[in-house]
Amino acid sequence: YRRRCATGDLATLSAGVVSGLAECGDRRDAESLWRLTSHPDPVVRTRAVGGLRALDVLDVPRLRALLDDPAPGVVREATWALVPSARMLDAGWLLERLAVTRSRETRVSAFRLLNAHDGVVRLRAAAALVDDPDDKLRHWARQSVLRWRPTDKVPPGSAELGELLGRVRHLLGDHALEQRLWEAGLRA
């Protein structure tokens, strides 16, 4: 597997060989797998990213670039690899990927990574999708709103937080809204 992935003809390389390297290889094989993340076959790219994840090779900037790959499988694998490091990713960059004009897989990926944040970032992402046309994303965002609680990362009395909670008031109800506002230092 190692020889075929490192030096083999990319045109004839099968996804099975890449999976074999991921299962039998070690961290020394990471550069071969990184090279395969730009392979023309989306299945090979997906298996290469999955292999990097299996070998516990994390390079946040390189994986971040794969979140815009046109292949849904590549985006999914890159997302799963990045979830433990989600807070290292720029929240603004991820929020841009929630736009309805983006592919569904990109939007799901961005929300999954934003949901791994805490504090205002998580609520900001959920509030952006509570009225989304995609049923599953909308449901997931609404559930995220209902589970959201301020953490120590939320600055007490944050005006943005008050605005976000106001936008999702219809989901929380008056009592839960007042409780969250109090917890966030917005009500005496």
mmCIF file of C-alpha atoms in Angstrom:
data_model
loop_
_atom_site.group_PDB
_atom_site.id
_atom_site.type_symbol
_atom_site.label_atom_id
_atom_site.label_comp_id
_atom_site.label_asym_id
_atom_site.label_seq_id
_atom_site.Cartn_x
_atom_site.Cartn_y
_atom_site.Cartn_z
ATOM 1 C CA TYR A 1 0.000 0.000 0.000
ATOM 2 C CA ARG A 2 2.751 2.383 0.964
ATOM 3 C CA ARG A 3 4.670 1.965 -2.289
ATOM 4 C CA ARG A 4 1.576 2.232 -4.501
ATOM 5 C CA CYS A 5 0.324 5.372 -2.749
ATOM 6 C CA ALA A 6 3.729 7.060 -2.620
ATOM 7 C CA THR A 7 5.051 6.331 -6.079
ATOM 8 C CA GLY A 8 2.258 4.678 -8.027
ATOM 9 C CA ASP A 9 0.472 6.054 -11.050
ATOM 10 C CA LEU A 10 -2.270 8.306 -9.722
ATOM 11 C CA ALA A 11 -4.490 7.554 -12.701
ATOM 12 C CA THR A 12 -4.706 3.867 -11.784
ATOM 13 C CA LEU A 13 -4.715 4.241 -8.004
ATOM 14 C CA SER A 14 -7.865 2.799 -6.445
ATOM 15 C CA ALA A 15 -9.633 3.962 -3.330
ATOM 16 C CA GLY A 16 -9.096 0.498 -1.852
ATOM 17 C CA VAL A 17 -5.335 0.936 -1.905
ATOM 18 C CA VAL A 18 -5.690 4.247 -0.057
ATOM 19 C CA SER A 19 -7.939 2.581 2.531
ATOM 20 C CA GLY A 20 -5.374 -0.181 2.901
ATOM 21 C CA LEU A 21 -2.655 2.344 3.622
ATOM 22 C CA ALA A 22 -4.875 4.049 6.188
ATOM 23 C CA GLU A 23 -5.544 0.740 7.952
ATOM 24 C CA CYS A 24 -2.034 -0.669 7.815
ATOM 25 C CA GLY A 25 0.104 2.451 7.697
ATOM 26 C CA ASP A 26 1.424 4.779 10.324
ATOM 27 C CA ARG A 27 2.164 8.468 10.681
ATOM 28 C CA ARG A 28 5.122 8.191 8.286
ATOM 29 C CA ASP A 29 2.549 7.749 5.522
ATOM 30 C CA ALA A 30 0.920 11.107 6.131
ATOM 31 C CA GLU A 31 2.655 12.924 3.252
ATOM 32 C CA SER A 32 1.481 10.284 0.780
ATOM 33 C CA LEU A 33 -2.053 10.720 2.052
ATOM 34 C CA TRP A 34 -1.819 14.518 1.919
ATOM 35 C CA ARG A 35 -0.709 14.238 -1.719
ATOM 36 C CA LEU A 36 -3.803 12.148 -2.435
ATOM 37 C CA THR A 37 -6.165 14.804 -1.039
ATOM 38 C CA SER A 38 -5.827 16.529 -4.425
ATOM 39 C CA HIS A 39 -6.452 13.374 -6.469
ATOM 40 C CA PRO A 40 -9.038 13.841 -9.249
ATOM 41 C CA ASP A 41 -11.221 10.979 -7.938
ATOM 42 C CA PRO A 42 -13.403 12.186 -5.040
ATOM 43 C CA VAL A 43 -13.507 8.702 -3.511
ATOM 44 C CA VAL A 44 -9.708 8.579 -3.354
ATOM 45 C CA ARG A 45 -9.654 12.067 -1.780
ATOM 46 C CA THR A 46 -12.249 11.001 0.773
ATOM 47 C CA ARG A 47 -10.294 7.892 1.717
ATOM 48 C CA ALA A 48 -7.078 9.925 1.964
ATOM 49 C CA VAL A 49 -8.653 12.367 4.418
ATOM 50 C CA GLY A 50 -10.185 9.461 6.341
ATOM 51 C CA GLY A 51 -6.741 7.883 6.446
ATOM 52 C CA LEU A 52 -5.197 11.035 7.871
ATOM 53 C CA ARG A 53 -7.891 11.071 10.519
ATOM 54 C CA ALA A 54 -7.344 7.369 11.302
ATOM 55 C CA LEU A 55 -3.615 7.993 11.674
ATOM 56 C CA ASP A 56 -4.385 10.954 13.943
ATOM 57 C CA VAL A 57 -2.589 13.405 11.682
ATOM 58 C CA LEU A 58 -3.953 16.869 12.324
ATOM 59 C CA ASP A 59 -2.914 19.884 10.309
ATOM 60 C CA VAL A 60 -5.707 22.393 10.898
ATOM 61 C CA PRO A 61 -4.900 24.800 8.022
ATOM 62 C CA ARG A 62 -4.627 21.991 5.455
ATOM 63 C CA LEU A 63 -7.790 20.272 6.678
ATOM 64 C CA ARG A 64 -9.640 23.594 6.788
ATOM 65 C CA ALA A 65 -8.987 24.042 3.064
ATOM 66 C CA LEU A 66 -10.686 20.690 2.428
ATOM 67 C CA LEU A 67 -13.961 21.990 3.907
ATOM 68 C CA ASP A 68 -14.540 23.677 0.533
ATOM 69 C CA ASP A 69 -13.916 20.519 -1.495
ATOM 70 C CA PRO A 70 -16.739 19.817 -3.982
ATOM 71 C CA ALA A 71 -16.990 16.178 -2.821
ATOM 72 C CA PRO A 72 -19.347 15.709 0.165
ATOM 73 C CA GLY A 73 -17.306 12.766 1.472
ATOM 74 C CA VAL A 74 -14.143 14.846 1.655
ATOM 75 C CA VAL A 75 -15.986 17.608 3.517
ATOM 76 C CA ARG A 76 -17.456 15.088 5.985
ATOM 77 C CA GLU A 77 -14.084 13.449 6.700
ATOM 78 C CA ALA A 78 -12.333 16.805 7.093
ATOM 79 C CA THR A 79 -15.093 17.945 9.445
ATOM 80 C CA TRP A 80 -14.805 14.879 11.663
ATOM 81 C CA ALA A 81 -11.046 15.354 11.789
ATOM 82 C CA LEU A 82 -11.450 19.024 12.780
ATOM 83 C CA VAL A 83 -14.189 18.717 15.415
ATOM 84 C CA PRO A 84 -11.737 18.293 18.332
ATOM 85 C CA SER A 85 -9.924 21.437 17.152
ATOM 86 C CA ALA A 86 -13.003 23.398 16.081
ATOM 87 C CA ARG A 87 -12.222 26.311 18.396
ATOM 88 C CA MET A 88 -8.999 26.899 16.465
ATOM 89 C CA LEU A 89 -11.027 27.727 13.340
ATOM 90 C CA ASP A 90 -12.133 31.269 12.609
ATOM 91 C CA ALA A 91 -15.812 31.511 13.543
ATOM 92 C CA GLY A 92 -16.463 34.263 10.991
ATOM 93 C CA TRP A 93 -15.091 32.095 8.192
ATOM 94 C CA LEU A 94 -17.320 29.217 9.295
ATOM 95 C CA LEU A 95 -20.385 31.477 9.613
ATOM 96 C CA GLU A 96 -19.940 32.484 5.962
ATOM 97 C CA ARG A 97 -20.315 28.812 5.056
ATOM 98 C CA LEU A 98 -23.806 28.682 6.569
ATOM 99 C CA ALA A 99 -25.143 30.728 3.628
ATOM 100 C CA VAL A 100 -27.986 29.114 1.691
ATOM 101 C CA THR A 101 -25.916 29.482 -1.488
ATOM 102 C CA ARG A 102 -23.368 26.961 -0.178
ATOM 103 C CA SER A 103 -23.685 23.214 -0.665
ATOM 104 C CA ARG A 104 -25.656 21.356 1.984
ATOM 105 C CA GLU A 105 -22.569 19.415 3.052
ATOM 106 C CA THR A 106 -20.575 22.629 3.524
ATOM 107 C CA ARG A 107 -23.393 24.141 5.583
ATOM 108 C CA VAL A 108 -23.719 21.039 7.769
ATOM 109 C CA SER A 109 -19.954 20.964 8.237
ATOM 110 C CA ALA A 110 -19.807 24.623 9.234
ATOM 111 C CA PHE A 111 -22.654 24.216 11.705
ATOM 112 C CA ARG A 112 -21.132 21.078 13.230
ATOM 113 C CA LEU A 113 -17.839 22.926 13.768
ATOM 114 C CA LEU A 114 -19.530 26.072 15.098
ATOM 115 C CA ASN A 115 -21.652 23.951 17.415
ATOM 116 C CA ALA A 116 -18.412 22.566 18.877
ATOM 117 C CA HIS A 117 -17.582 26.101 20.017
ATOM 118 C CA ASP A 118 -19.154 27.462 23.148
ATOM 119 C CA GLY A 119 -20.609 30.729 24.295
ATOM 120 C CA VAL A 120 -21.826 33.342 21.882
ATOM 121 C CA VAL A 121 -20.353 31.605 18.811
ATOM 122 C CA ARG A 122 -22.588 28.563 19.240
ATOM 123 C CA LEU A 123 -25.704 30.677 19.771
ATOM 124 C CA ARG A 124 -24.809 32.956 16.835
ATOM 125 C CA ALA A 125 -24.592 29.942 14.509
ATOM 126 C CA ALA A 126 -27.830 28.410 15.775
ATOM 127 C CA ALA A 127 -29.720 31.706 15.543
ATOM 128 C CA ALA A 128 -28.599 32.053 11.925
ATOM 129 C CA LEU A 129 -30.310 28.762 11.027
ATOM 130 C CA VAL A 130 -33.482 28.674 13.155
ATOM 131 C CA ASP A 131 -35.606 29.636 10.133
ATOM 132 C CA ASP A 132 -33.493 27.846 7.522
ATOM 133 C CA PRO A 133 -35.220 26.248 4.511
ATOM 134 C CA ASP A 134 -33.355 22.961 5.141
ATOM 135 C CA ASP A 135 -35.554 20.987 7.547
ATOM 136 C CA LYS A 136 -32.733 19.054 9.207
ATOM 137 C CA LEU A 137 -30.448 22.042 9.687
ATOM 138 C CA ARG A 138 -33.357 24.106 11.009
ATOM 139 C CA HIS A 139 -34.306 21.361 13.490
ATOM 140 C CA TRP A 140 -30.684 20.921 14.603
ATOM 141 C CA ALA A 141 -30.270 24.688 15.060
ATOM 142 C CA ARG A 142 -33.463 24.909 17.099
ATOM 143 C CA GLN A 143 -32.339 22.055 19.322
ATOM 144 C CA SER A 144 -29.012 23.797 19.779
ATOM 145 C CA VAL A 145 -30.808 26.987 20.861
ATOM 146 C CA LEU A 146 -32.862 25.069 23.412
ATOM 147 C CA ARG A 147 -29.735 23.446 24.888
ATOM 148 C CA TRP A 148 -27.629 26.626 24.851
ATOM 149 C CA ARG A 149 -26.430 28.030 28.183
ATOM 150 C CA PRO A 150 -23.974 30.847 28.810
ATOM 151 C CA THR A 151 -20.490 29.690 29.735
ATOM 152 C CA ASP A 152 -17.583 31.503 31.348
ATOM 153 C CA LYS A 153 -16.561 32.519 27.794
ATOM 154 C CA VAL A 154 -19.643 34.753 27.536
ATOM 155 C CA PRO A 155 -18.862 38.301 28.617
ATOM 156 C CA PRO A 156 -21.436 39.371 31.241
ATOM 157 C CA GLY A 157 -23.946 41.848 29.865
ATOM 158 C CA SER A 158 -23.075 41.228 26.205
ATOM 159 C CA ALA A 159 -25.379 43.309 23.985
ATOM 160 C CA GLU A 160 -24.934 40.864 21.090
ATOM 161 C CA LEU A 161 -26.060 38.027 23.321
ATOM 162 C CA GLY A 162 -29.188 39.958 24.283
ATOM 163 C CA GLU A 163 -29.979 40.519 20.603
ATOM 164 C CA LEU A 164 -29.415 36.838 19.722
ATOM 165 C CA LEU A 165 -31.623 35.665 22.590
ATOM 166 C CA GLY A 166 -34.273 38.124 21.451
ATOM 167 C CA ARG A 167 -34.202 36.596 17.962
ATOM 168 C CA VAL A 168 -34.808 33.097 19.337
ATOM 169 C CA ARG A 169 -37.332 34.173 21.985
ATOM 170 C CA HIS A 170 -40.133 32.293 20.176
ATOM 171 C CA LEU A 171 -38.258 29.016 20.693
ATOM 172 C CA LEU A 172 -37.383 29.525 24.340
ATOM 173 C CA GLY A 173 -40.539 31.012 25.788
ATOM 174 C CA ASP A 174 -40.591 33.831 28.303
ATOM 175 C CA HIS A 175 -39.446 31.904 31.367
ATOM 176 C CA ALA A 176 -36.460 30.214 29.673
ATOM 177 C CA LEU A 177 -35.525 33.491 27.988
ATOM 178 C CA GLU A 178 -35.523 35.351 31.312
ATOM 179 C CA GLN A 179 -33.444 32.577 32.867
ATOM 180 C CA ARG A 180 -30.813 32.710 30.092
ATOM 181 C CA LEU A 181 -30.715 36.506 30.213
ATOM 182 C CA TRP A 182 -30.164 36.369 33.980
ATOM 183 C CA GLU A 183 -27.449 33.714 33.614
ATOM 184 C CA ALA A 184 -25.719 35.907 31.034
ATOM 185 C CA GLY A 185 -25.768 38.927 33.320
ATOM 186 C CA LEU A 186 -28.355 40.804 31.284
ATOM 187 C CA ARG A 187 -31.009 40.980 33.996
ATOM 188 C CA ALA A 188 -30.582 41.981 37.610
#
